[in-house]
PDB file of C-alpha atoms in Angstrom:
ATOM      1  CA  UNK A  18      -3.862 -13.783  20.760  1.00 55.00           C
ATOM      2  CA  UNK A  19      -5.955 -14.301  17.625  1.00 46.00           C
ATOM      3  CA  UNK A  20      -7.518 -10.848  17.833  1.00 50.00           C
ATOM      4  CA  UNK A  21      -4.130  -9.168  18.034  1.00 55.00           C
ATOM      5  CA  UNK A  22      -2.905 -11.260  15.049  1.00 51.00           C
ATOM      6  CA  UNK A  23      -5.926 -10.306  13.046  1.00 61.00           C
ATOM      7  CA  UNK A  24      -5.613  -6.574  13.820  1.00 56.00           C
ATOM      8  CA  UNK A  25      -1.883  -6.635  12.891  1.00 57.00           C
ATOM      9  CA  UNK A  26      -2.686  -8.480   9.679  1.00 62.00           C
ATOM     10  CA  UNK A  27      -5.376  -5.912   8.774  1.00 60.00           C
ATOM     11  CA  UNK A  28      -2.982  -3.078   9.448  1.00 55.00           C
ATOM     12  CA  UNK A  29      -0.276  -4.595   7.172  1.00 65.00           C
ATOM     13  CA  UNK A  30      -2.894  -5.084   4.419  1.00 65.00           C
ATOM     14  CA  UNK A  31      -4.066  -1.471   4.732  1.00 62.00           C
ATOM     15  CA  UNK A  32      -0.479  -0.192   4.516  1.00 71.00           C
ATOM     16  CA  UNK A  33       0.061  -2.257   1.381  1.00 78.00           C
ATOM     17  CA  UNK A  34      -2.982  -0.582  -0.278  1.00 73.00           C
ATOM     18  CA  UNK A  35      -1.599   2.837   0.653  1.00 76.00           C
ATOM     19  CA  UNK A  36       1.715   1.946  -0.971  1.00 82.00           C
ATOM     20  CA  UNK A  37      -0.147   0.555  -3.994  1.00 80.00           C
ATOM     21  CA  UNK A  38      -1.935   3.906  -4.453  1.00 85.00           C
ATOM     22  CA  UNK A  39       1.337   5.832  -4.335  1.00 86.00           C
ATOM     23  CA  UNK A  40       2.710   3.470  -6.969  1.00 89.00           C
ATOM     24  CA  UNK A  41      -0.260   4.029  -9.310  1.00 89.00           C
ATOM     25  CA  UNK A  42       0.109   7.836  -8.991  1.00 90.00           C
ATOM     26  CA  UNK A  43       3.836   7.557  -9.691  1.00 91.00           C
ATOM     27  CA  UNK A  44       3.246   5.387 -12.781  1.00 92.00           C
ATOM     28  CA  UNK A  45       0.675   7.834 -14.069  1.00 93.00           C
ATOM     29  CA  UNK A  46       3.056  10.704 -13.729  1.00 93.00           C
ATOM     30  CA  UNK A  47       5.770   8.758 -15.518  1.00 93.00           C
ATOM     31  CA  UNK A  48       3.401   7.891 -18.396  1.00 94.00           C
ATOM     32  CA  UNK A  49       2.424  11.520 -18.848  1.00 94.00           C
ATOM     33  CA  UNK A  50       6.098  12.609 -18.762  1.00 95.00           C
ATOM     34  CA  UNK A  51       6.923  10.100 -21.504  1.00 95.00           C
ATOM     35  CA  UNK A  52       4.044  11.284 -23.706  1.00 95.00           C
ATOM     36  CA  UNK A  53       5.081  14.899 -23.215  1.00 94.00           C
ATOM     37  CA  UNK A  54       8.702  13.955 -24.084  1.00 95.00           C
ATOM     38  CA  UNK A  55       7.631  12.446 -27.404  1.00 94.00           C
ATOM     39  CA  UNK A  56       6.049  15.768 -28.299  1.00 93.00           C
ATOM     40  CA  UNK A  57       9.068  17.680 -27.083  1.00 93.00           C
ATOM     41  CA  UNK A  58      11.560  15.595 -29.121  1.00 94.00           C
ATOM     42  CA  UNK A  59       9.285  15.958 -32.219  1.00 93.00           C
ATOM     43  CA  UNK A  60       9.437  19.767 -31.836  1.00 91.00           C
ATOM     44  CA  UNK A  61      13.161  19.638 -31.415  1.00 94.00           C
ATOM     45  CA  UNK A  62      13.559  17.732 -34.628  1.00 93.00           C
ATOM     46  CA  UNK A  63      11.278  20.086 -36.568  1.00 91.00           C
ATOM     47  CA  UNK A  64      13.274  23.130 -35.399  1.00 90.00           C
ATOM     48  CA  UNK A  65      16.774  21.796 -35.856  1.00 91.00           C
ATOM     49  CA  UNK A  66      16.588  18.895 -38.354  1.00 91.00           C
ATOM     50  CA  UNK A  67      18.824  17.027 -35.964  1.00 93.00           C
ATOM     51  CA  UNK A  68      18.071  13.279 -36.188  1.00 92.00           C
ATOM     52  CA  UNK A  69      19.178  12.732 -32.592  1.00 95.00           C
ATOM     53  CA  UNK A  70      15.808  14.052 -31.537  1.00 95.00           C
ATOM     54  CA  UNK A  71      14.110  11.333 -33.606  1.00 94.00           C
ATOM     55  CA  UNK A  72      16.306   8.652 -32.022  1.00 95.00           C
ATOM     56  CA  UNK A  73      15.407   9.843 -28.494  1.00 95.00           C
ATOM     57  CA  UNK A  74      11.735  10.047 -29.435  1.00 95.00           C
ATOM     58  CA  UNK A  75      11.697   6.568 -30.856  1.00 95.00           C
ATOM     59  CA  UNK A  76      13.281   5.159 -27.603  1.00 96.00           C
ATOM     60  CA  UNK A  77      10.660   7.021 -25.525  1.00 95.00           C
ATOM     61  CA  UNK A  78       7.753   5.815 -27.727  1.00 95.00           C
ATOM     62  CA  UNK A  79       9.023   2.254 -27.290  1.00 95.00           C
ATOM     63  CA  UNK A  80       8.762   2.586 -23.483  1.00 95.00           C
ATOM     64  CA  UNK A  81       5.087   3.698 -23.430  1.00 95.00           C
ATOM     65  CA  UNK A  82       3.381   0.323 -24.061  1.00 94.00           C
ATOM     66  CA  UNK A  83       5.227  -1.253 -21.125  1.00 94.00           C
ATOM     67  CA  UNK A  84       4.298   1.703 -18.948  1.00 93.00           C
ATOM     68  CA  UNK A  85       0.627   1.372 -19.891  1.00 94.00           C
ATOM     69  CA  UNK A  86       0.832  -2.385 -19.232  1.00 93.00           C
ATOM     70  CA  UNK A  87       2.114  -1.732 -15.745  1.00 92.00           C
ATOM     71  CA  UNK A  88      -0.768   0.599 -15.112  1.00 93.00           C
ATOM     72  CA  UNK A  89      -3.245  -1.939 -16.361  1.00 92.00           C
ATOM     73  CA  UNK A  90      -1.884  -4.479 -13.858  1.00 92.00           C
ATOM     74  CA  UNK A  91      -1.814  -1.992 -10.955  1.00 90.00           C
ATOM     75  CA  UNK A  92      -5.407  -0.858 -11.543  1.00 90.00           C
ATOM     76  CA  UNK A  93      -6.870  -4.340 -12.156  1.00 90.00           C
ATOM     77  CA  UNK A  94      -8.850  -4.007  -8.899  1.00 87.00           C
ATOM     78  CA  UNK A  95     -10.546  -0.777 -10.101  1.00 90.00           C
ATOM     79  CA  UNK A  96     -13.011  -1.034 -13.018  1.00 91.00           C
ATOM     80  CA  UNK A  97     -13.314   2.776 -13.254  1.00 91.00           C
ATOM     81  CA  UNK A  98      -9.579   3.189 -13.686  1.00 91.00           C
ATOM     82  CA  UNK A  99      -9.404   0.304 -16.117  1.00 93.00           C
ATOM     83  CA  UNK A 100     -11.999   2.037 -18.304  1.00 94.00           C
ATOM     84  CA  UNK A 101     -10.127   5.302 -18.119  1.00 94.00           C
ATOM     85  CA  UNK A 102      -6.870   3.553 -18.927  1.00 94.00           C
ATOM     86  CA  UNK A 103      -8.365   2.210 -22.201  1.00 95.00           C
ATOM     87  CA  UNK A 104      -9.187   5.819 -23.144  1.00 95.00           C
ATOM     88  CA  UNK A 105      -5.714   6.867 -22.136  1.00 95.00           C
ATOM     89  CA  UNK A 106      -4.171   4.210 -24.400  1.00 95.00           C
ATOM     90  CA  UNK A 107      -6.254   5.397 -27.306  1.00 95.00           C
ATOM     91  CA  UNK A 108      -5.464   9.074 -26.723  1.00 95.00           C
ATOM     92  CA  UNK A 109      -1.728   8.314 -26.295  1.00 95.00           C
ATOM     93  CA  UNK A 110      -1.660   6.444 -29.585  1.00 95.00           C
ATOM     94  CA  UNK A 111      -3.586   9.249 -31.230  1.00 94.00           C
ATOM     95  CA  UNK A 112      -1.066  11.828 -30.025  1.00 94.00           C
ATOM     96  CA  UNK A 113       1.871   9.742 -31.186  1.00 94.00           C
ATOM     97  CA  UNK A 114       0.277   9.212 -34.623  1.00 94.00           C
ATOM     98  CA  UNK A 115      -0.425  12.896 -35.078  1.00 94.00           C
ATOM     99  CA  UNK A 116       3.193  13.807 -34.235  1.00 93.00           C
ATOM    100  CA  UNK A 117       4.335  11.065 -36.605  1.00 94.00           C
ATOM    101  CA  UNK A 118       2.276  12.707 -39.347  1.00 92.00           C
ATOM    102  CA  UNK A 119       3.858  16.079 -38.610  1.00 91.00           C
ATOM    103  CA  UNK A 120       7.317  14.600 -38.862  1.00 93.00           C
ATOM    104  CA  UNK A 121       6.412  12.947 -42.161  1.00 93.00           C
ATOM    105  CA  UNK A 122       4.894  16.260 -43.447  1.00 91.00           C
ATOM    106  CA  UNK A 123       8.136  18.041 -42.387  1.00 91.00           C
ATOM    107  CA  UNK A 124      10.337  15.508 -44.206  1.00 91.00           C
ATOM    108  CA  UNK A 125       8.205  15.665 -47.299  1.00 92.00           C
ATOM    109  CA  UNK A 126       7.166  19.321 -47.526  1.00 90.00           C
ATOM    110  CA  UNK A 127       9.325  21.259 -45.106  1.00 89.00           C
ATOM    111  CA  UNK A 128       8.878  23.182 -41.853  1.00 86.00           C
ATOM    112  CA  UNK A 129       6.170  25.595 -42.999  1.00 86.00           C
ATOM    113  CA  UNK A 130       3.915  22.743 -43.952  1.00 87.00           C
ATOM    114  CA  UNK A 131       4.453  20.969 -40.648  1.00 83.00           C
ATOM    115  CA  UNK A 132       3.700  24.202 -38.709  1.00 81.00           C
ATOM    116  CA  UNK A 133       0.422  25.009 -40.404  1.00 85.00           C
ATOM    117  CA  UNK A 134      -2.509  25.663 -38.170  1.00 80.00           C
ATOM    118  CA  UNK A 135      -4.462  22.450 -38.598  1.00 82.00           C
ATOM    119  CA  UNK A 136      -1.751  19.879 -37.624  1.00 79.00           C
ATOM    120  CA  UNK A 137      -0.558  22.090 -34.817  1.00 83.00           C
ATOM    121  CA  UNK A 138      -4.051  22.405 -33.335  1.00 88.00           C
ATOM    122  CA  UNK A 139      -4.657  18.632 -33.666  1.00 89.00           C
ATOM    123  CA  UNK A 140      -1.446  17.700 -31.858  1.00 89.00           C
ATOM    124  CA  UNK A 141      -2.039  20.297 -29.148  1.00 90.00           C
ATOM    125  CA  UNK A 142      -5.597  19.127 -28.597  1.00 92.00           C
ATOM    126  CA  UNK A 143      -4.486  15.460 -28.384  1.00 92.00           C
ATOM    127  CA  UNK A 144      -1.749  16.401 -25.873  1.00 93.00           C
ATOM    128  CA  UNK A 145      -4.303  18.354 -23.771  1.00 93.00           C
ATOM    129  CA  UNK A 146      -6.667  15.377 -23.781  1.00 95.00           C
ATOM    130  CA  UNK A 147      -3.868  13.117 -22.543  1.00 94.00           C
ATOM    131  CA  UNK A 148      -3.061  15.611 -19.748  1.00 94.00           C
ATOM    132  CA  UNK A 149      -6.699  15.986 -18.735  1.00 95.00           C
ATOM    133  CA  UNK A 150      -7.418  12.242 -18.540  1.00 95.00           C
ATOM    134  CA  UNK A 151      -4.177  11.561 -16.700  1.00 93.00           C
ATOM    135  CA  UNK A 152      -5.058  14.241 -14.202  1.00 93.00           C
ATOM    136  CA  UNK A 153      -8.547  12.732 -13.816  1.00 93.00           C
ATOM    137  CA  UNK A 154      -7.094   9.343 -13.125  1.00 92.00           C
ATOM    138  CA  UNK A 155      -4.585  10.843 -10.708  1.00 89.00           C
ATOM    139  CA  UNK A 156      -7.408  12.642  -8.871  1.00 88.00           C
ATOM    140  CA  UNK A 157      -9.257   9.269  -8.477  1.00 89.00           C
ATOM    141  CA  UNK A 158      -6.182   7.671  -7.009  1.00 85.00           C
ATOM    142  CA  UNK A 159      -5.566  10.655  -4.684  1.00 85.00           C
ATOM    143  CA  UNK A 160      -9.072  10.249  -3.259  1.00 85.00           C
ATOM    144  CA  UNK A 161      -8.437   6.564  -2.770  1.00 79.00           C
ATOM    145  CA  UNK A 162      -5.170   7.446  -1.138  1.00 75.00           C
ATOM    146  CA  UNK A 163      -6.818   9.699   1.437  1.00 74.00           C
ATOM    147  CA  UNK A 164      -9.365   7.039   2.276  1.00 77.00           C
ATOM    148  CA  UNK A 165      -6.790   4.281   2.539  1.00 71.00           C
ATOM    149  CA  UNK A 166      -4.464   6.364   4.759  1.00 71.00           C
ATOM    150  CA  UNK A 167      -7.386   7.128   7.068  1.00 75.00           C
ATOM    151  CA  UNK A 168      -8.369   3.473   7.088  1.00 71.00           C
ATOM    152  CA  UNK A 169      -4.799   2.474   7.926  1.00 64.00           C
ATOM    153  CA  UNK A 170      -4.711   4.982  10.793  1.00 70.00           C
ATOM    154  CA  UNK A 171      -7.975   3.665  12.162  1.00 71.00           C
ATOM    155  CA  UNK A 172      -6.704   0.101  12.001  1.00 65.00           C
ATOM    156  CA  UNK A 173      -3.411   1.201  13.608  1.00 65.00           C
ATOM    157  CA  UNK A 174      -5.306   2.756  16.511  1.00 66.00           C
ATOM    158  CA  UNK A 175      -7.460  -0.359  16.873  1.00 63.00           C
ATOM    159  CA  UNK A 176      -4.367  -2.607  16.750  1.00 62.00           C
ATOM    160  CA  UNK A 177      -2.658  -0.545  19.459  1.00 61.00           C
ATOM    161  CA  UNK A 178      -5.743  -0.842  21.697  1.00 60.00           C
ATOM    162  CA  UNK A 179      -5.891  -4.612  21.088  1.00 55.00           C
ATOM    163  CA  UNK A 180      -2.209  -5.058  21.835  1.00 56.00           C
ATOM    164  CA  UNK A 181      -2.416  -2.959  24.983  1.00 57.00           C
ATOM    165  CA  UNK A 182      -5.586  -4.731  26.154  1.00 52.00           C
ATOM    166  CA  UNK A 183      -4.026  -8.086  25.404  1.00 53.00           C
ATOM    167  CA  UNK A 184      -0.874  -7.174  27.307  1.00 55.00           C
ATOM    168  CA  UNK A 185      -2.927  -5.901  30.215  1.00 56.00           C
ATOM    169  CA  UNK A 186      -4.980  -9.079  30.279  1.00 50.00           C
ATOM    170  CA  UNK A 187      -1.827 -11.175  30.147  1.00 53.00           C
ATOM    171  CA  UNK A 188      -0.417  -9.239  33.108  1.00 55.00           C
ATOM    172  CA  UNK A 189      -3.644  -9.705  35.085  1.00 63.00           C
ATOM    173  CA  UNK A 190      -3.712 -13.447  34.269  1.00 62.00           C
ATOM    174  CA  UNK A 191      -0.078 -13.692  35.260  1.00 58.00           C
ATOM    175  CA  UNK A 192      -0.621 -11.906  38.606  1.00 57.00           C
ATOM    176  CA  UNK A 193      -3.669 -14.011  39.254  1.00 62.00           C
ATOM    177  CA  UNK A 194      -1.708 -17.148  38.626  1.00 55.00           C
ATOM    178  CA  UNK A 195       1.047 -16.002  40.999  1.00 53.00           C
ATOM    179  CA  UNK A 196      -1.486 -15.194  43.660  1.00 52.00           C
ATOM    180  CA  UNK A 197      -3.198 -18.587  43.285  1.00 51.00           C
ATOM    181  CA  UNK A 198       0.147 -20.437  43.366  1.00 51.00           C
ATOM    182  CA  UNK A 199       1.229 -18.550  46.506  1.00 66.00           C
ATOM    183  CA  UNK A 200      -2.115 -19.150  48.137  1.00 64.00           C
ATOM    184  CA  UNK A 201      -1.848 -22.833  47.426  1.00 58.00           C
ATOM    185  CA  UNK A 202       1.626 -22.961  48.841  1.00 58.00           C
ATOM    186  CA  UNK A 203       0.449 -21.183  52.013  1.00 70.00           C
ATOM    187  CA  UNK A 204      -2.461 -23.611  52.383  1.00 59.00           C
ATOM    188  CA  UNK A 205      -0.194 -26.561  51.837  1.00 65.00           C
ATOM    189  CA  UNK A 206       2.308 -25.248  54.388  1.00 63.00           C
ATOM    190  CA  UNK A 207      -0.499 -24.654  56.853  1.00 66.00           C
ATOM    191  CA  UNK A 208      -1.881 -28.181  56.303  1.00 55.00           C
ATOM    192  CA  UNK A 209       1.582 -29.698  56.673  1.00 63.00           C
ATOM    193  CA  UNK A 210       2.069 -27.691  59.905  1.00 66.00           C
ATOM    194  CA  UNK A 211      -1.219 -28.883  61.325  1.00 65.00           C
ATOM    195  CA  UNK A 212      -0.385 -32.479  60.317  1.00 57.00           C
ATOM    196  CA  UNK A 213       2.937 -32.227  62.018  1.00 65.00           C
ATOM    197  CA  UNK A 214       1.302 -30.820  65.134  1.00 67.00           C
ATOM    198  CA  UNK A 215      -1.220 -33.680  65.139  1.00 56.00           C
ATOM    199  CA  UNK A 216       1.570 -36.208  64.707  1.00 57.00           C
ATOM    200  CA  UNK A 217       3.480 -34.686  67.616  1.00 65.00           C
ATOM    201  CA  UNK A 218       0.298 -34.753  69.776  1.00 63.00           C
ATOM    202  CA  UNK A 219      -0.279 -38.380  68.851  1.00 52.00           C
ATOM    203  CA  UNK A 220       3.275 -39.337  69.769  1.00 59.00           C
ATOM    204  CA  UNK A 221       2.902 -37.504  73.046  1.00 62.00           C
ATOM    205  CA  UNK A 222      -0.330 -39.390  73.845  1.00 53.00           C
ATOM    206  CA  UNK A 223       1.274 -42.762  73.035  1.00 56.00           C
ATOM    207  CA  UNK A 224       4.249 -41.825  75.268  1.00 57.00           C
ATOM    208  CA  UNK A 225       1.949 -40.844  78.074  1.00 56.00           C
ATOM    209  CA  UNK A 226       0.028 -44.136  77.833  1.00 51.00           C
ATOM    210  CA  UNK A 227       3.291 -46.128  77.964  1.00 53.00           C
ATOM    211  CA  UNK A 228       4.461 -44.194  81.003  1.00 56.00           C
ATOM    212  CA  UNK A 229       1.112 -44.800  82.769  1.00 53.00           C
ATOM    213  CA  UNK A 230       1.355 -48.548  82.076  1.00 53.00           C
TER     214      UNK A 230
END
């Protein structure tokens, strides 16, 4: 009935939120992997002077805004994650800008200038900040994931109870209906039998009166 429908609907909704959390975690991991790749391709270019690393890096950098946009849409229900995402966007842009500067320094002044302590420390710090914030956001989603999985399990157990109870009630109602129908048929048969007996008795009395006359 309605209760069974409501329980099933709640369970489906809970399962969707569990899936949603998995998706957010996956997108966070993908975003971090892309940012790390921009740094890796930059290092490859600095060490080899091979422009193919720049081409790959450029393609990866172009993917990051869409990735962050997906995360913004997925976390629209969570103000805490939305705030963290704004910081992640800023840190990601900072990291990309710093590696852009290193590439420009390399192209202008050579490898030794690009590998000096200050630019290396800045890019490393920016990368670590991106990693830390991504891990923080992932941890938040993991906690939500645990809560939502437990909620889904609770609703699943409740739904099972409701369905079983509903089925049991339906069986009881069905058996009661069968019993009442059979009882009604028996009463009708008994009434018809008595009526038939009375009719026969009445006919016998009429016949006896005629014989006496």
